[in-house]
């Protein structure tokens, strides 16, 4: 399980990063603001609605599996 935890955490973080960057980029193009202005603006932080259709199921599944594997690893140790 320990070997599985690393790649799962990396995949989860990279997937979340992809969704954030894609959403912020599209919102920046839409509003004409710079990427960083949209990224650091408190009003427009949750812009993941522009992510592709596969994004949410994959990201949620990865997160749940990663947390479950990590919890199992830590709590099943003697």
PDB file of C-alpha atoms in Angstrom:
ATOM      1  CA  UNK A   1       0.000   0.000   0.000  1.00  0.00           C
ATOM      2  CA  UNK A   2       2.853   2.355   0.725  1.00  0.00           C
ATOM      3  CA  UNK A   3       4.021   2.140  -2.890  1.00  0.00           C
ATOM      4  CA  UNK A   4       0.515   2.964  -4.050  1.00  0.00           C
ATOM      5  CA  UNK A   5       0.093   6.013  -1.810  1.00  0.00           C
ATOM      6  CA  UNK A   6       2.757   8.156  -3.504  1.00  0.00           C
ATOM      7  CA  UNK A   7       1.444   7.868  -7.050  1.00  0.00           C
ATOM      8  CA  UNK A   8      -2.147   8.300  -5.840  1.00  0.00           C
ATOM      9  CA  UNK A   9      -1.292  11.517  -4.010  1.00  0.00           C
ATOM     10  CA  UNK A  10       0.635  12.815  -7.025  1.00  0.00           C
ATOM     11  CA  UNK A  11      -2.254  11.981  -9.386  1.00  0.00           C
ATOM     12  CA  UNK A  12      -4.784  13.638  -7.057  1.00  0.00           C
ATOM     13  CA  UNK A  13      -2.759  16.833  -6.676  1.00  0.00           C
ATOM     14  CA  UNK A  14      -1.939  17.034 -10.398  1.00  0.00           C
ATOM     15  CA  UNK A  15      -5.596  16.511 -11.328  1.00  0.00           C
ATOM     16  CA  UNK A  16      -6.691  19.245  -8.915  1.00  0.00           C
ATOM     17  CA  UNK A  17      -3.998  21.555 -10.265  1.00  0.00           C
ATOM     18  CA  UNK A  18      -5.122  20.852 -13.839  1.00  0.00           C
ATOM     19  CA  UNK A  19      -8.716  21.749 -12.998  1.00  0.00           C
ATOM     20  CA  UNK A  20      -7.698  24.956 -11.282  1.00  0.00           C
ATOM     21  CA  UNK A  21      -5.385  26.104 -14.068  1.00  0.00           C
ATOM     22  CA  UNK A  22      -7.878  25.282 -16.785  1.00  0.00           C
ATOM     23  CA  UNK A  23     -10.750  26.968 -14.980  1.00  0.00           C
ATOM     24  CA  UNK A  24      -8.762  30.089 -14.143  1.00  0.00           C
ATOM     25  CA  UNK A  25      -7.411  30.309 -17.709  1.00  0.00           C
ATOM     26  CA  UNK A  26     -10.874  30.123 -19.221  1.00  0.00           C
ATOM     27  CA  UNK A  27     -12.251  32.646 -16.730  1.00  0.00           C
ATOM     28  CA  UNK A  28      -9.346  34.997 -17.497  1.00  0.00           C
ATOM     29  CA  UNK A  29     -10.034  34.789 -21.236  1.00  0.00           C
ATOM     30  CA  UNK A  30     -13.756  35.264 -20.636  1.00  0.00           C
ATOM     31  CA  UNK A  31     -13.329  38.375 -18.459  1.00  0.00           C
ATOM     32  CA  UNK A  32     -10.260  39.826 -20.178  1.00  0.00           C
ATOM     33  CA  UNK A  33      -8.332  39.864 -16.894  1.00  0.00           C
ATOM     34  CA  UNK A  34      -4.879  38.392 -16.405  1.00  0.00           C
ATOM     35  CA  UNK A  35      -4.491  34.815 -15.196  1.00  0.00           C
ATOM     36  CA  UNK A  36      -2.940  35.925 -11.900  1.00  0.00           C
ATOM     37  CA  UNK A  37      -5.595  38.524 -11.227  1.00  0.00           C
ATOM     38  CA  UNK A  38      -8.313  35.895 -11.611  1.00  0.00           C
ATOM     39  CA  UNK A  39      -6.282  33.374  -9.592  1.00  0.00           C
ATOM     40  CA  UNK A  40      -5.761  35.706  -6.641  1.00  0.00           C
ATOM     41  CA  UNK A  41      -9.199  37.300  -6.741  1.00  0.00           C
ATOM     42  CA  UNK A  42     -11.417  36.135  -3.902  1.00  0.00           C
ATOM     43  CA  UNK A  43     -14.593  36.374  -5.972  1.00  0.00           C
ATOM     44  CA  UNK A  44     -13.473  34.111  -8.794  1.00  0.00           C
ATOM     45  CA  UNK A  45     -11.579  31.324  -7.028  1.00  0.00           C
ATOM     46  CA  UNK A  46     -14.197  28.653  -7.656  1.00  0.00           C
ATOM     47  CA  UNK A  47     -14.174  28.557 -11.444  1.00  0.00           C
ATOM     48  CA  UNK A  48     -13.948  24.820 -11.996  1.00  0.00           C
ATOM     49  CA  UNK A  49     -17.339  24.779 -13.692  1.00  0.00           C
ATOM     50  CA  UNK A  50     -15.476  25.119 -16.977  1.00  0.00           C
ATOM     51  CA  UNK A  51     -13.620  21.824 -16.497  1.00  0.00           C
ATOM     52  CA  UNK A  52     -14.277  19.019 -19.009  1.00  0.00           C
ATOM     53  CA  UNK A  53     -16.963  16.417 -18.278  1.00  0.00           C
ATOM     54  CA  UNK A  54     -14.530  13.717 -17.164  1.00  0.00           C
ATOM     55  CA  UNK A  55     -12.808  15.971 -14.633  1.00  0.00           C
ATOM     56  CA  UNK A  56     -15.127  15.845 -11.617  1.00  0.00           C
ATOM     57  CA  UNK A  57     -15.733  12.078 -11.538  1.00  0.00           C
ATOM     58  CA  UNK A  58     -12.006  11.373 -11.930  1.00  0.00           C
ATOM     59  CA  UNK A  59     -10.918  13.952  -9.357  1.00  0.00           C
ATOM     60  CA  UNK A  60     -13.512  12.919  -6.777  1.00  0.00           C
ATOM     61  CA  UNK A  61     -12.739   9.215  -7.250  1.00  0.00           C
ATOM     62  CA  UNK A  62      -8.991   9.819  -6.976  1.00  0.00           C
ATOM     63  CA  UNK A  63      -9.468  11.870  -3.817  1.00  0.00           C
ATOM     64  CA  UNK A  64     -11.697   9.278  -2.136  1.00  0.00           C
ATOM     65  CA  UNK A  65      -9.426   6.364  -3.072  1.00  0.00           C
ATOM     66  CA  UNK A  66      -6.288   8.252  -2.010  1.00  0.00           C
ATOM     67  CA  UNK A  67      -7.712   9.186   1.388  1.00  0.00           C
ATOM     68  CA  UNK A  68      -9.038   5.642   1.906  1.00  0.00           C
ATOM     69  CA  UNK A  69      -5.705   4.024   1.024  1.00  0.00           C
ATOM     70  CA  UNK A  70      -3.823   6.465   3.251  1.00  0.00           C
ATOM     71  CA  UNK A  71      -6.201   5.917   6.166  1.00  0.00           C
ATOM     72  CA  UNK A  72      -6.048   2.155   5.713  1.00  0.00           C
ATOM     73  CA  UNK A  73      -2.260   2.271   5.682  1.00  0.00           C
ATOM     74  CA  UNK A  74      -1.963   4.350   8.856  1.00  0.00           C
ATOM     75  CA  UNK A  75      -4.747   2.713  10.862  1.00  0.00           C
ATOM     76  CA  UNK A  76      -4.007  -0.901   9.955  1.00  0.00           C
ATOM     77  CA  UNK A  77      -0.407  -0.767  11.131  1.00  0.00           C
ATOM     78  CA  UNK A  78       0.348  -2.652  14.328  1.00  0.00           C
TER      79      UNK A  78
END
